[in-house]
Amino acid sequence: MSEYDPGKVICSCARVTCGDIADAVAAGAKTVDDLREATRATAFCGSCTDRVEAFLNDVLSGQAKPAAQPQQPAADPGQLVAPIFRQVCDDIWYVGASDRSADWFEKQYPVPDGMSYNSYLLLDRSTVLFDTVDQSVREVFLRSVETLLNGRPLDYLVIQHMEPDHAATLGEVLRRWPKCQAICTAAAKKMIGQFFGPQLSGRVQEVRDGVSMMVGKHILSFHTAPMVHWPEVMVTYDRTSQTLFSADAFGTFGALDGNLFADQGNFPMDEYRRYYTNIVGKYGGPVQQLLNKAAGLGVSRICPLHGPVWRQDLGALLDKYQKWSTYTPEETGVVIAYASIYGGTELACQALANALSARGVRSVRLMDLSRTHASYVISEAFRASHLVLASVTYNGDLFPHMENLILQLKHHGLKGRTVALVENGSWAPAAARKMDELLTGSGNHVLPKKLTLLSTLKQAQLEEIDAMATAITESMK
């Protein structure tokens, strides 16, 4: 007679335990084939077959008995971390959470209003979790999922994006629900191994573009969206509720302050644009492909991985994505981004803004690169049709903030803009030439006439300011 631990895993691929085998035997399983049908043990690599068969025989013969388990004190539900979940629609629940202590997203984008990390749970004949969350909100997320499941197993985890702000708790979810099957693309399966080790590979079911599955009354279809904005990304469409689980598409910066739906609160479109242009902006082509796929699905609701759920006025958001992904300006206007140390370059930019206003240009925005993070300038550059870059010469080169901005604009794929250049230098102005060189091949049109300052703007140069303003307004026609 031998004792066994019911919780010990005997088939690592399918995460089948000794207790699962014993339960299957109690339900009538008598052969390895029966066990494979009931538990999926031995169904993958097969290396556990001998071990499973030997244990099966011990259980059938009565030679194996479960070891006594230490009695755990029952937890007082009132003392557990409170779950915080919201109903999205029939059968679909929001189980994400917000981190208001975050100052930076991806260690580079300021998020003064924090960040939300979204996850959704579908309760049907089968239970389906769409993505997990960042480690910063792990505990409340897990409590919400456990509470809504109310003792039911988690059947499927749909992994749409493997970036750690959405997949950091993936391993914990699969550990807590050992029969849960992960669903993802082949590229995501590879990343699961990279992040969590090869032992989870047997829990993964790969899907191809357009494949559907029924989980009860809900019918899910999976649609690949590579490079929006990682190569493994897919989105999921629930035909029954007409809901698109959109991964990182259609998201925004900021925590959710009580309001779950975009029509309930003040969610500035400026932050949607800043999120899109800085996170996804480079990948306009792939976004266009996703928009084309979504257009044929009949979407009435969008559940993104950051920000609120959209259930009204979807056309307004889709129109913005259409413009951003085709690098089409939202409006005719001018963003003047300047790098000024002692005020001389800034003075010229103010004079240019005045001249543009005098010519009827109402959308003009000055942005000091020493005070404004580049992510905000990139967002504004995507919004407006024209861009003025004004920089001092620094160590015979560009001022670092300006150099960083231009490199960031190129990195994020901005094109189709008309650009005017202003340089300053007390002995050897070189900024305009350096900016022109960096912009080469960017797909933007640089006006031929540059403005050069020697230390500061002189009254005699106001005519040059007027000439530049005229060139900019003429290019708007």
CSV table of C-alpha atoms in Angstrom, one decimal:
chain,number,residue,atom,x,y,z
A,1,MET,CA,0.0,0.0,0.0
A,2,SER,CA,1.3,3.4,-0.9
A,3,GLU,CA,0.1,6.9,-0.3
A,4,TYR,CA,0.0,9.7,-2.9
A,5,ASP,CA,-0.3,13.4,-2.9
A,6,PRO,CA,-3.6,14.3,-4.8
A,7,GLY,CA,-2.1,17.6,-5.8
A,8,LYS,CA,1.1,16.2,-7.4
A,9,VAL,CA,1.2,16.8,-11.1
A,10,ILE,CA,1.7,13.5,-13.0
A,11,CYS,CA,1.3,14.8,-16.6
A,12,SER,CA,3.0,18.2,-16.8
A,13,CYS,CA,1.9,19.0,-20.3
A,14,ALA,CA,-1.8,18.9,-19.5
A,15,ARG,CA,-1.2,19.7,-15.8
A,16,VAL,CA,-3.1,16.6,-14.7
A,17,THR,CA,-2.6,15.6,-11.0
A,18,CYS,CA,-2.8,12.3,-9.2
A,19,GLY,CA,-6.1,13.5,-7.7
A,20,ASP,CA,-7.4,14.0,-11.3
A,21,ILE,CA,-6.5,10.5,-12.2
A,22,ALA,CA,-8.1,9.1,-9.1
A,23,ASP,CA,-11.3,11.1,-9.8
A,24,ALA,CA,-11.4,9.8,-13.4
A,25,VAL,CA,-11.0,6.2,-12.1
A,26,ALA,CA,-13.9,6.8,-9.6
A,27,ALA,CA,-16.0,8.0,-12.6
A,28,GLY,CA,-15.3,4.8,-14.5
A,29,ALA,CA,-11.9,5.2,-16.3
A,30,LYS,CA,-10.1,1.8,-16.6
A,31,THR,CA,-7.4,2.3,-19.3
A,32,VAL,CA,-4.9,4.9,-20.3
A,33,ASP,CA,-7.2,5.7,-23.3
A,34,ASP,CA,-10.0,6.4,-20.9
A,35,LEU,CA,-7.8,8.7,-18.9
A,36,ARG,CA,-6.7,10.5,-22.0
A,37,GLU,CA,-10.3,11.1,-22.9
A,38,ALA,CA,-11.3,12.3,-19.4
A,39,THR,CA,-8.2,14.3,-18.4
A,40,ARG,CA,-6.0,14.8,-21.5
A,41,ALA,CA,-3.2,13.1,-19.6
A,42,THR,CA,-0.6,11.6,-22.1
A,43,ALA,CA,-2.3,13.4,-25.0
A,44,PHE,CA,0.7,15.6,-25.8
A,45,CYS,CA,4.3,14.5,-25.6
A,46,GLY,CA,3.5,11.1,-24.2
A,47,SER,CA,6.6,11.0,-22.0
A,48,CYS,CA,4.4,10.4,-18.9
A,49,THR,CA,2.5,7.4,-20.3
A,50,ASP,CA,4.4,4.7,-18.3
A,51,ARG,CA,4.1,6.8,-15.1
A,52,VAL,CA,0.4,7.4,-15.7
A,53,GLU,CA,-0.3,3.7,-16.5
A,54,ALA,CA,1.6,2.5,-13.4
A,55,PHE,CA,-0.3,4.9,-11.1
A,56,LEU,CA,-3.6,3.9,-12.8
A,57,ASN,CA,-3.0,0.3,-12.1
A,58,ASP,CA,-2.2,1.1,-8.4
A,59,VAL,CA,-5.4,3.0,-8.0
A,60,LEU,CA,-7.5,0.3,-9.8
A,61,SER,CA,-5.9,-2.4,-7.6
A,62,GLY,CA,-6.4,-0.4,-4.4
A,63,GLN,CA,-2.6,-0.2,-3.8
A,64,ALA,CA,-2.6,3.6,-3.9
A,65,LYS,CA,-4.5,5.7,-1.4
A,66,PRO,CA,-4.5,9.5,-1.0
A,67,ALA,CA,-2.4,10.8,1.7
A,68,ALA,CA,-4.1,12.6,4.5
A,69,GLN,CA,-4.1,16.3,3.8
A,70,PRO,CA,-3.5,18.8,6.6
A,71,GLN,CA,-6.7,20.6,7.5
A,72,GLN,CA,-6.5,24.3,6.4
A,73,PRO,CA,-8.4,26.8,8.5
A,74,ALA,CA,-11.3,28.2,6.5
A,75,ALA,CA,-10.7,31.7,5.4
A,76,ASP,CA,-13.1,34.3,6.6
A,77,PRO,CA,-14.5,35.9,3.3
A,78,GLY,CA,-14.9,39.2,5.1
A,79,GLN,CA,-11.1,39.4,5.7
A,80,LEU,CA,-10.1,38.7,2.1
A,81,VAL,CA,-9.1,41.4,-0.3
A,82,ALA,CA,-12.3,43.0,-1.7
A,83,PRO,CA,-13.0,42.1,-5.4
A,84,ILE,CA,-13.8,45.1,-7.6
A,85,PHE,CA,-15.5,44.2,-10.8
A,86,ARG,CA,-18.1,45.7,-13.1
A,87,GLN,CA,-20.6,44.3,-15.6
A,88,VAL,CA,-20.0,45.2,-19.2
A,89,CYS,CA,-23.0,43.5,-20.6
A,90,ASP,CA,-24.9,40.2,-20.3
A,91,ASP,CA,-22.3,37.5,-19.3
A,92,ILE,CA,-19.2,39.8,-19.7
A,93,TRP,CA,-17.5,41.4,-16.7
A,94,TYR,CA,-14.7,43.8,-16.3
A,95,VAL,CA,-12.0,42.4,-13.9
A,96,GLY,CA,-9.2,44.8,-14.5
A,97,ALA,CA,-7.9,47.5,-12.1
A,98,SER,CA,-6.1,50.9,-12.2
A,99,ASP,CA,-2.7,51.9,-10.8
A,100,ARG,CA,-2.8,55.5,-9.7
A,101,SER,CA,0.7,55.4,-8.3
A,102,ALA,CA,2.3,55.0,-11.7
A,103,ASP,CA,4.2,58.0,-12.9
A,104,TRP,CA,5.5,56.5,-16.2
A,105,PHE,CA,4.2,54.0,-18.6
A,106,GLU,CA,6.8,51.7,-20.2
A,107,LYS,CA,9.3,53.7,-18.3
A,108,GLN,CA,9.2,56.6,-20.8
A,109,TYR,CA,5.7,58.1,-21.1
A,110,PRO,CA,4.4,60.3,-18.3
A,111,VAL,CA,1.0,59.3,-17.0
A,112,PRO,CA,0.0,61.9,-14.5
A,113,ASP,CA,-3.5,60.3,-14.2
A,114,GLY,CA,-2.2,56.8,-13.7
A,115,MET,CA,-3.0,53.8,-15.9
A,116,SER,CA,-5.7,51.2,-16.2
A,117,TYR,CA,-4.9,47.5,-16.9
A,118,ASN,CA,-8.0,45.8,-18.3
A,119,SER,CA,-9.1,42.2,-18.3
A,120,TYR,CA,-12.6,40.7,-19.0
A,121,LEU,CA,-14.3,37.6,-17.9
A,122,LEU,CA,-17.1,35.8,-20.0
A,123,LEU,CA,-19.4,33.5,-18.0
A,124,ASP,CA,-21.2,31.1,-20.3
A,125,ARG,CA,-21.3,27.3,-20.4
A,126,SER,CA,-17.5,27.7,-20.6
A,127,THR,CA,-15.7,30.5,-18.7
A,128,VAL,CA,-13.3,32.6,-20.7
A,129,LEU,CA,-10.8,35.2,-19.4
A,130,PHE,CA,-9.5,37.7,-21.9
A,131,ASP,CA,-5.9,38.6,-20.9
A,132,THR,CA,-4.5,39.2,-17.5
A,133,VAL,CA,-3.0,42.3,-15.9
A,134,ASP,CA,0.2,44.1,-14.8
A,135,GLN,CA,1.8,42.9,-11.5
A,136,SER,CA,0.8,46.3,-9.9
A,137,VAL,CA,-2.9,45.3,-9.7
A,138,ARG,CA,-2.4,41.5,-9.4
A,139,GLU,CA,-4.2,40.9,-6.1
A,140,VAL,CA,-7.5,42.7,-6.8
A,141,PHE,CA,-7.6,41.2,-10.3
A,142,LEU,CA,-7.3,37.6,-9.0
A,143,ARG,CA,-9.9,38.2,-6.3
A,144,SER,CA,-12.3,39.6,-8.8
A,145,VAL,CA,-11.9,36.6,-11.1
A,146,GLU,CA,-12.2,34.1,-8.2
A,147,THR,CA,-15.3,35.8,-6.9
A,148,LEU,CA,-17.1,35.9,-10.2
A,149,LEU,CA,-16.2,32.2,-10.9
A,150,ASN,CA,-17.7,31.3,-7.5
A,151,GLY,CA,-16.1,27.9,-7.5
A,152,ARG,CA,-16.5,27.2,-11.2
A,153,PRO,CA,-13.3,26.3,-13.1
A,154,LEU,CA,-11.7,28.7,-15.5
A,155,ASP,CA,-11.9,26.9,-18.9
A,156,TYR,CA,-10.0,29.3,-21.2
A,157,LEU,CA,-7.5,32.1,-21.0
A,158,VAL,CA,-7.4,34.1,-24.3
A,159,ILE,CA,-4.0,35.7,-24.6
A,160,GLN,CA,-4.2,38.6,-27.1
A,161,HIS,CA,-1.0,40.4,-26.3
A,162,MET,CA,2.1,39.2,-24.4
A,163,GLU,CA,3.5,42.5,-23.2
A,164,PRO,CA,4.0,42.2,-19.5
A,165,ASP,CA,1.5,44.9,-18.6
A,166,HIS,CA,-1.1,42.4,-19.8
A,167,ALA,CA,0.6,39.0,-19.4
A,168,ALA,CA,2.6,39.4,-16.1
A,169,THR,CA,0.0,37.4,-14.2
A,170,LEU,CA,-0.6,34.8,-16.9
A,171,GLY,CA,1.5,32.1,-15.1
A,172,GLU,CA,-0.3,32.7,-11.8
A,173,VAL,CA,-3.7,32.3,-13.6
A,174,LEU,CA,-2.7,29.0,-15.1
A,175,ARG,CA,-1.3,27.8,-11.8
A,176,ARG,CA,-4.5,28.6,-9.9
A,177,TRP,CA,-6.7,27.0,-12.5
A,178,PRO,CA,-4.7,23.9,-13.6
A,179,LYS,CA,-7.3,22.8,-16.2
A,180,CYS,CA,-7.5,26.1,-17.9
A,181,GLN,CA,-6.4,26.1,-21.6
A,182,ALA,CA,-4.6,29.1,-23.0
A,183,ILE,CA,-5.6,30.3,-26.5
A,184,CYS,CA,-3.2,32.4,-28.5
A,185,THR,CA,-1.3,32.8,-31.7
A,186,ALA,CA,1.8,30.7,-32.5
A,187,ALA,CA,4.0,33.8,-31.9
A,188,ALA,CA,2.4,34.3,-28.5
A,189,LYS,CA,3.0,30.7,-27.6
A,190,LYS,CA,6.7,31.1,-28.3
A,191,MET,CA,6.8,34.2,-26.0
A,192,ILE,CA,5.0,32.3,-23.2
A,193,GLY,CA,8.0,30.0,-23.2
A,194,GLN,CA,10.4,33.0,-23.1
A,195,PHE,CA,8.6,34.6,-20.2
A,196,PHE,CA,7.5,31.6,-18.2
A,197,GLY,CA,9.5,28.7,-19.3
A,198,PRO,CA,8.6,25.6,-21.5
A,199,GLN,CA,6.5,23.9,-18.9
A,200,LEU,CA,3.4,25.9,-19.9
A,201,SER,CA,3.6,25.0,-23.6
A,202,GLY,CA,1.3,22.0,-23.2
A,203,ARG,CA,-1.4,24.3,-21.9
A,204,VAL,CA,-1.5,26.3,-25.1
A,205,GLN,CA,-3.9,26.0,-28.0
A,206,GLU,CA,-2.7,27.9,-31.1
A,207,VAL,CA,-5.4,29.5,-33.3
A,208,ARG,CA,-5.2,30.8,-36.8
A,209,ASP,CA,-6.8,34.0,-38.2
A,210,GLY,CA,-10.6,33.7,-38.5
A,211,VAL,CA,-11.0,30.6,-36.4
A,212,SER,CA,-14.2,30.4,-34.3
A,213,MET,CA,-15.2,28.5,-31.2
A,214,MET,CA,-18.5,28.2,-29.3
A,215,VAL,CA,-18.4,28.5,-25.5
A,216,GLY,CA,-22.2,28.3,-25.0
A,217,LYS,CA,-24.5,30.9,-26.5
A,218,HIS,CA,-21.4,33.0,-27.2
A,219,ILE,CA,-19.4,32.4,-30.4
A,220,LEU,CA,-15.9,33.8,-30.4
A,221,SER,CA,-13.7,34.4,-33.4
A,222,PHE,CA,-10.0,35.2,-33.3
A,223,HIS,CA,-8.4,37.6,-35.7
A,224,THR,CA,-4.6,38.2,-35.9
A,225,ALA,CA,-3.4,41.7,-35.8
A,226,PRO,CA,0.4,41.5,-36.1
A,227,MET,CA,2.4,44.6,-35.3
A,228,VAL,CA,-0.5,46.3,-33.5
A,229,HIS,CA,1.9,46.8,-32.0
A,230,TRP,CA,3.7,43.5,-31.3
A,231,PRO,CA,4.0,40.6,-33.8
A,232,GLU,CA,1.9,38.1,-31.7
A,233,VAL,CA,-1.2,40.2,-31.3
A,234,MET,CA,-4.7,39.1,-32.0
A,235,VAL,CA,-8.1,40.5,-31.2
A,236,THR,CA,-11.3,38.5,-30.3
A,237,TYR,CA,-14.8,39.2,-31.6
A,238,ASP,CA,-17.8,37.9,-29.7
A,239,ARG,CA,-20.5,37.5,-32.3
A,240,THR,CA,-23.3,37.1,-29.7
A,241,SER,CA,-22.8,40.5,-27.9
A,242,GLN,CA,-21.0,42.2,-30.9
A,243,THR,CA,-18.1,42.9,-28.7
A,244,LEU,CA,-14.5,43.4,-29.9
A,245,PHE,CA,-11.8,42.6,-27.4
A,246,SER,CA,-9.3,44.8,-29.1
A,247,ALA,CA,-6.0,44.2,-27.3
A,248,ASP,CA,-3.9,47.5,-27.2
A,249,ALA,CA,-5.9,49.1,-30.0
A,250,PHE,CA,-8.4,51.8,-29.0
A,251,GLY,CA,-6.8,52.3,-25.6
A,252,THR,CA,-5.7,55.5,-23.8
A,253,PHE,CA,-3.6,56.6,-20.9
A,254,GLY,CA,-5.1,57.3,-17.5
A,255,ALA,CA,-6.8,55.4,-14.6
A,256,LEU,CA,-10.5,54.7,-14.5
A,257,ASP,CA,-12.1,56.9,-11.9
A,258,GLY,CA,-15.3,54.9,-11.4
A,259,ASN,CA,-16.7,55.4,-14.9
A,260,LEU,CA,-16.2,52.2,-17.0
A,261,PHE,CA,-17.7,53.5,-20.2
A,262,ALA,CA,-16.4,56.2,-22.4
A,263,ASP,CA,-19.8,57.9,-22.6
A,264,GLN,CA,-19.9,58.2,-18.8
A,265,GLY,CA,-16.8,60.3,-18.2
A,266,ASN,CA,-14.3,62.8,-19.5
A,267,PHE,CA,-11.8,60.8,-21.4
A,268,PRO,CA,-9.8,63.4,-23.5
A,269,MET,CA,-9.2,62.6,-27.1
A,270,ASP,CA,-5.8,64.2,-26.7
A,271,GLU,CA,-4.8,61.3,-24.5
A,272,TYR,CA,-6.1,58.8,-26.9
A,273,ARG,CA,-4.0,60.4,-29.6
A,274,ARG,CA,-0.9,60.6,-27.4
A,275,TYR,CA,-1.4,56.9,-26.5
A,276,TYR,CA,-1.8,55.9,-30.2
A,277,THR,CA,0.9,58.0,-31.7
A,278,ASN,CA,3.6,57.0,-29.1
A,279,ILE,CA,2.6,53.4,-28.7
A,280,VAL,CA,1.3,52.3,-32.1
A,281,GLY,CA,2.1,55.3,-34.4
A,282,LYS,CA,4.8,53.6,-36.4
A,283,TYR,CA,2.5,50.8,-37.5
A,284,GLY,CA,-0.1,52.6,-39.6
A,285,GLY,CA,-0.2,49.9,-42.2
A,286,PRO,CA,-1.0,47.0,-39.7
A,287,VAL,CA,-3.6,49.3,-38.0
A,288,GLN,CA,-5.3,49.8,-41.4
A,289,GLN,CA,-5.4,46.0,-41.9
A,290,LEU,CA,-7.1,45.6,-38.4
A,291,LEU,CA,-9.6,48.4,-39.2
A,292,ASN,CA,-10.5,46.6,-42.4
A,293,LYS,CA,-11.1,43.3,-40.5
A,294,ALA,CA,-13.2,45.1,-37.9
A,295,ALA,CA,-15.3,46.8,-40.5
A,296,GLY,CA,-16.7,43.4,-41.5
A,297,LEU,CA,-17.6,42.2,-38.0
A,298,GLY,CA,-20.5,44.4,-37.0
A,299,VAL,CA,-18.9,45.8,-33.8
A,300,SER,CA,-21.2,47.5,-31.3
A,301,ARG,CA,-18.8,47.5,-28.3
A,302,ILE,CA,-15.0,47.8,-27.9
A,303,CYS,CA,-13.2,46.5,-24.9
A,304,PRO,CA,-9.6,47.7,-25.0
A,305,LEU,CA,-6.8,46.7,-22.6
A,306,HIS,CA,-6.3,50.3,-21.4
A,307,GLY,CA,-9.0,52.9,-20.8
A,308,PRO,CA,-12.8,52.8,-20.9
A,309,VAL,CA,-15.1,50.5,-22.8
A,310,TRP,CA,-16.7,52.1,-25.9
A,311,ARG,CA,-20.4,51.3,-26.5
A,312,GLN,CA,-21.6,54.5,-28.1
A,313,ASP,CA,-20.3,56.8,-30.9
A,314,LEU,CA,-17.8,54.2,-32.1
A,315,GLY,CA,-17.6,56.1,-35.4
A,316,ALA,CA,-15.8,59.0,-33.7
A,317,LEU,CA,-13.0,56.8,-32.4
A,318,LEU,CA,-12.8,54.8,-35.6
A,319,ASP,CA,-12.5,58.1,-37.6
A,320,LYS,CA,-9.6,59.2,-35.5
A,321,TYR,CA,-7.9,55.8,-36.0
A,322,GLN,CA,-8.4,56.1,-39.7
A,323,LYS,CA,-6.7,59.5,-39.7
A,324,TRP,CA,-3.9,58.6,-37.4
A,325,SER,CA,-3.1,55.3,-39.2
A,326,THR,CA,-2.9,57.0,-42.6
A,327,TYR,CA,-1.0,60.0,-41.1
A,328,THR,CA,-3.7,62.4,-42.2
A,329,PRO,CA,-3.8,65.6,-40.1
A,330,GLU,CA,-6.9,66.2,-38.0
A,331,GLU,CA,-6.8,69.9,-38.8
A,332,THR,CA,-4.9,72.5,-40.7
A,333,GLY,CA,-2.7,74.1,-38.1
A,334,VAL,CA,0.8,74.8,-36.9
A,335,VAL,CA,2.8,73.3,-34.0
A,336,ILE,CA,5.9,75.3,-33.2
A,337,ALA,CA,8.3,73.2,-31.2
A,338,TYR,CA,11.4,75.0,-30.0
A,339,ALA,CA,14.6,74.4,-28.1
A,340,SER,CA,15.7,77.7,-26.6
A,341,ILE,CA,18.2,78.3,-23.8
A,342,TYR,CA,18.3,82.0,-23.1
A,343,GLY,CA,15.1,83.1,-24.8
A,344,GLY,CA,16.3,84.3,-28.2
A,345,THR,CA,14.9,81.4,-30.2
A,346,GLU,CA,11.7,81.5,-28.2
A,347,LEU,CA,11.2,85.2,-29.1
A,348,ALA,CA,11.4,84.4,-32.8
A,349,CYS,CA,8.9,81.6,-32.4
A,350,GLN,CA,6.4,83.9,-30.6
A,351,ALA,CA,6.9,86.5,-33.5
A,352,LEU,CA,6.2,83.7,-36.0
A,353,ALA,CA,3.0,82.7,-34.1
A,354,ASN,CA,1.9,86.3,-34.1
A,355,ALA,CA,2.5,86.5,-37.9
A,356,LEU,CA,0.6,83.3,-38.5
A,357,SER,CA,-2.4,84.5,-36.4
A,358,ALA,CA,-2.4,87.8,-38.4
A,359,ARG,CA,-2.8,85.7,-41.5
A,360,GLY,CA,-5.9,84.0,-40.1
A,361,VAL,CA,-4.3,80.8,-38.8
A,362,ARG,CA,-6.1,80.1,-35.6
A,363,SER,CA,-4.7,76.7,-34.7
A,364,VAL,CA,-1.2,77.6,-33.5
A,365,ARG,CA,0.5,75.9,-30.6
A,366,LEU,CA,4.0,76.8,-29.2
A,367,MET,CA,5.7,73.9,-27.3
A,368,ASP,CA,8.9,74.4,-25.3
A,369,LEU,CA,10.9,71.2,-25.5
A,370,SER,CA,12.7,71.9,-22.3
A,371,ARG,CA,9.4,71.9,-20.4
A,372,THR,CA,7.2,69.5,-22.4
A,373,HIS,CA,7.8,65.8,-22.8
A,374,ALA,CA,8.3,64.7,-26.3
A,375,SER,CA,5.3,62.4,-26.2
A,376,TYR,CA,3.0,65.4,-26.1
A,377,VAL,CA,4.8,67.1,-29.0
A,378,ILE,CA,4.5,63.9,-31.1
A,379,SER,CA,0.8,63.8,-30.4
A,380,GLU,CA,0.3,67.4,-31.5
A,381,ALA,CA,2.5,66.8,-34.6
A,382,PHE,CA,0.1,64.0,-35.6
A,383,ARG,CA,-2.9,66.4,-35.1
A,384,ALA,CA,-1.7,69.4,-37.1
A,385,SER,CA,-0.8,69.7,-40.8
A,386,HIS,CA,2.3,71.9,-40.3
A,387,LEU,CA,5.3,71.8,-38.0
A,388,VAL,CA,8.0,74.4,-37.2
A,389,LEU,CA,11.2,73.1,-35.6
A,390,ALA,CA,13.3,75.8,-34.0
A,391,SER,CA,16.6,75.0,-32.3
A,392,VAL,CA,19.7,76.6,-30.9
A,393,THR,CA,23.1,75.3,-32.1
A,394,TYR,CA,24.7,73.4,-29.2
A,395,ASN,CA,28.3,72.1,-29.3
A,396,GLY,CA,28.2,72.5,-33.1
A,397,ASP,CA,25.1,70.3,-33.3
A,398,LEU,CA,21.4,70.3,-32.2
A,399,PHE,CA,20.2,71.0,-28.7
A,400,PRO,CA,19.6,67.5,-27.3
A,401,HIS,CA,15.9,68.0,-26.8
A,402,MET,CA,15.4,68.9,-30.4
A,403,GLU,CA,17.6,66.0,-31.6
A,404,ASN,CA,15.5,63.6,-29.5
A,405,LEU,CA,12.2,65.0,-30.8
A,406,ILE,CA,13.2,64.6,-34.5
A,407,LEU,CA,14.5,61.1,-33.9
A,408,GLN,CA,11.2,60.3,-32.0
A,409,LEU,CA,9.1,61.7,-34.8
A,410,LYS,CA,10.9,59.5,-37.3
A,411,HIS,CA,10.7,56.5,-35.0
A,412,HIS,CA,7.0,56.9,-34.7
A,413,GLY,CA,6.5,57.2,-38.5
A,414,LEU,CA,5.2,60.7,-38.8
A,415,LYS,CA,5.0,61.7,-42.5
A,416,GLY,CA,3.1,64.0,-44.8
A,417,ARG,CA,3.7,67.2,-42.8
A,418,THR,CA,5.1,70.5,-44.1
A,419,VAL,CA,8.0,71.5,-41.9
A,420,ALA,CA,9.7,74.9,-41.5
A,421,LEU,CA,13.1,75.2,-39.8
A,422,VAL,CA,14.5,78.0,-37.6
A,423,GLU,CA,18.1,77.9,-36.2
A,424,ASN,CA,20.1,80.0,-33.8
A,425,GLY,CA,23.8,80.3,-33.1
A,426,SER,CA,26.1,83.0,-31.7
A,427,TRP,CA,29.1,82.1,-33.8
A,428,ALA,CA,28.5,79.1,-36.1
A,429,PRO,CA,24.7,78.3,-36.7
A,430,ALA,CA,24.4,74.7,-37.7
A,431,ALA,CA,21.0,73.6,-36.3
A,432,ALA,CA,19.0,74.0,-39.6
A,433,ARG,CA,21.4,71.8,-41.5
A,434,LYS,CA,21.4,69.2,-38.8
A,435,MET,CA,17.6,69.2,-38.6
A,436,ASP,CA,17.4,68.9,-42.4
A,437,GLU,CA,19.7,66.0,-42.4
A,438,LEU,CA,17.8,64.1,-39.7
A,439,LEU,CA,14.5,64.7,-41.6
A,440,THR,CA,15.8,63.4,-44.9
A,441,GLY,CA,13.8,60.3,-45.9
A,442,SER,CA,11.1,60.9,-43.3
A,443,GLY,CA,8.4,61.5,-45.8
A,444,ASN,CA,7.8,65.1,-44.7
A,445,HIS,CA,8.2,68.2,-46.9
A,446,VAL,CA,10.8,70.7,-45.6
A,447,LEU,CA,10.3,74.3,-46.8
A,448,PRO,CA,13.4,75.5,-48.6
A,449,LYS,CA,13.7,78.9,-46.9
A,450,LYS,CA,15.2,78.6,-43.4
A,451,LEU,CA,15.4,81.3,-40.8
A,452,THR,CA,18.8,81.9,-39.2
A,453,LEU,CA,19.2,83.9,-36.0
A,454,LEU,CA,22.5,85.2,-34.6
A,455,SER,CA,22.0,85.1,-30.8
A,456,THR,CA,18.6,86.7,-30.9
A,457,LEU,CA,15.9,88.0,-33.3
A,458,LYS,CA,16.6,91.5,-34.7
A,459,GLN,CA,14.0,94.0,-35.7
A,460,ALA,CA,15.3,93.8,-39.3
A,461,GLN,CA,14.5,90.1,-39.4
A,462,LEU,CA,10.8,90.6,-38.8
A,463,GLU,CA,10.4,90.7,-42.6
A,464,GLU,CA,11.9,87.2,-42.7
A,465,ILE,CA,9.4,86.1,-40.0
A,466,ASP,CA,6.6,87.5,-42.2
A,467,ALA,CA,8.1,85.7,-45.2
A,468,MET,CA,8.2,82.4,-43.4
A,469,ALA,CA,4.6,82.9,-42.2
A,470,THR,CA,3.5,83.6,-45.7
A,471,ALA,CA,5.3,80.4,-47.0
A,472,ILE,CA,3.5,78.3,-44.4
A,473,THR,CA,0.1,79.8,-45.1
A,474,GLU,CA,0.5,79.5,-48.8
A,475,SER,CA,1.4,75.8,-48.4
A,476,MET,CA,-1.9,75.3,-46.6
A,477,LYS,CA,-3.9,76.0,-49.8
